[in-house]
Amino acid sequence: MDTMNNKVALVTGAASGIGRATAVLFAEKNANVAISDVDEEGLRKTADLVKEQEGEVLSITADISKADEVENMINKTVDHLGRLDYACNNAGIEGPMTTTVEYTEEDWDRVLNINLKGQWLCMKYEIPAMPENGGSIVNISSILGKVGFAGAPAYTAAKHGLIGLTKTAALEYSEQGIRINAVCPGFIETPMLDRAGITTDKETKKQTESLHPIGRLGESEEVAEAIVWIASDKASFISGDSLMVDGGYIAR
Ligand code: NAP
């Protein structure tokens, strides 16, 4: 995996956090990179970081919950960069922190539309665009794709659903050389955790750190390492898996 020369990687949610770190790492491995997000300003910053490497970078503004925008994102990637070898379906939102009863239908639909339907739409258009001799897709689920979390019903349902979807798509497309896996991060220090109040409140941060046997929160770069590795040929016999990058969180 030292080199992904002449290969093309697409990363959604690349304007921030885990997506940004993943886009930069793909570029460090010599891939040409398409970065996509709804946040144009964040995308520009990521593009600057990716440009520090040698390969090409293409920025595409797209909302992954809208089929026409996802289709356009894939078409642009192939038109401008010539192919699509790796896709990291990472864009996601946390949604409000409230109970199953208090959750509104509007919030439920928004979280499911982005965190589950959006990932499906990405795969729907990515898979036919991949070369005949294969490609690799990494869907970003979560520890909350494996265990429940009081106060995050829609997020937890979407992330569990994404693991089922990943397994099913892997069964459908492994034979044609497309490996499809999920990566499940623990709590990672990104703007998402700031918005959720986890990193901004000292006591909450300490409590959250203590949920990880390693004793701290993760870094985006640590998740990116796992994503780029499982996407690469180094992981050539891995398909339908959910790789935990969680400091031991679900080992309890
Ligand atoms: P982040 O820093 O908030 O980055 C997510 C990016 O996705 C943002 O730039 C966001 O833009 C964008 N986005 C949101 N909705 C979108 C849409 N409909 N279409 C395209 N882009 C959209 O979050 P992160 O922590 O890096 O999270 C990345 C992924 O990892 C998510 O799927 C998340 O659920 C998952 N994850 C995160 C953690 C964690 O602790 N951080 C743990 C487990 C799993 P806006 O900022 O403008 O909304």
Short mmCIF file of N, CA and C in Angstrom, two decimals, residues 9 14 27 61 64 66 69 129 131 170 183-184 200 212 236 247:
data_model
loop_
_atom_site.label_atom_id
_atom_site.label_comp_id
_atom_site.label_asym_id
_atom_site.label_seq_id
_atom_site.Cartn_x
_atom_site.Cartn_y
_atom_site.Cartn_z
N ALA A 9 -9.21 7.77 -5.37
CA ALA A 9 -9.99 7.58 -4.14
C ALA A 9 -11.00 8.71 -4.01
N ALA A 14 -15.46 15.06 3.45
CA ALA A 14 -14.01 15.29 3.48
C ALA A 14 -13.63 16.70 3.95
N ALA A 27 -3.87 10.66 -0.38
CA ALA A 27 -2.94 11.43 -1.22
C ALA A 27 -1.49 11.10 -0.87
N THR A 61 -18.96 19.58 -4.46
CA THR A 61 -19.98 19.84 -3.44
C THR A 61 -21.16 18.92 -3.71
N ILE A 64 -25.03 13.88 0.18
CA ILE A 64 -25.14 12.44 -0.11
C ILE A 64 -26.55 11.88 0.08
N LYS A 66 -29.05 13.03 -1.50
CA LYS A 66 -29.81 13.33 -2.73
C LYS A 66 -29.22 12.55 -3.91
N GLU A 69 -27.40 14.35 -6.77
CA GLU A 69 -26.09 14.92 -6.39
C GLU A 69 -25.03 13.82 -6.24
N ALA A 129 -19.32 2.19 -11.21
CA ALA A 129 -18.25 3.04 -11.75
C ALA A 129 -16.87 2.44 -11.52
N PRO A 131 -13.65 -0.23 -11.65
CA PRO A 131 -13.08 -1.01 -12.76
C PRO A 131 -13.53 -2.47 -12.70
N ALA A 170 -21.36 -6.59 0.30
CA ALA A 170 -20.14 -7.40 0.17
C ALA A 170 -20.49 -8.77 -0.43
N VAL A 183 -15.79 0.53 8.76
CA VAL A 183 -14.88 0.87 9.85
C VAL A 183 -15.73 1.52 10.94
N CYS A 184 -15.50 1.09 12.18
CA CYS A 184 -16.32 1.53 13.30
C CYS A 184 -15.47 2.27 14.33
N THR A 200 -16.19 19.72 24.61
CA THR A 200 -16.20 21.10 25.11
C THR A 200 -16.40 21.14 26.64
N HIS A 212 -13.20 4.18 27.07
CA HIS A 212 -12.26 3.51 26.17
C HIS A 212 -11.13 2.92 26.99
N SER A 236 -6.54 -7.68 1.01
CA SER A 236 -7.18 -8.29 -0.17
C SER A 236 -8.14 -9.44 0.14
N GLY A 247 -10.26 1.98 20.57
CA GLY A 247 -9.54 1.96 21.85
C GLY A 247 -10.06 0.91 22.81
#
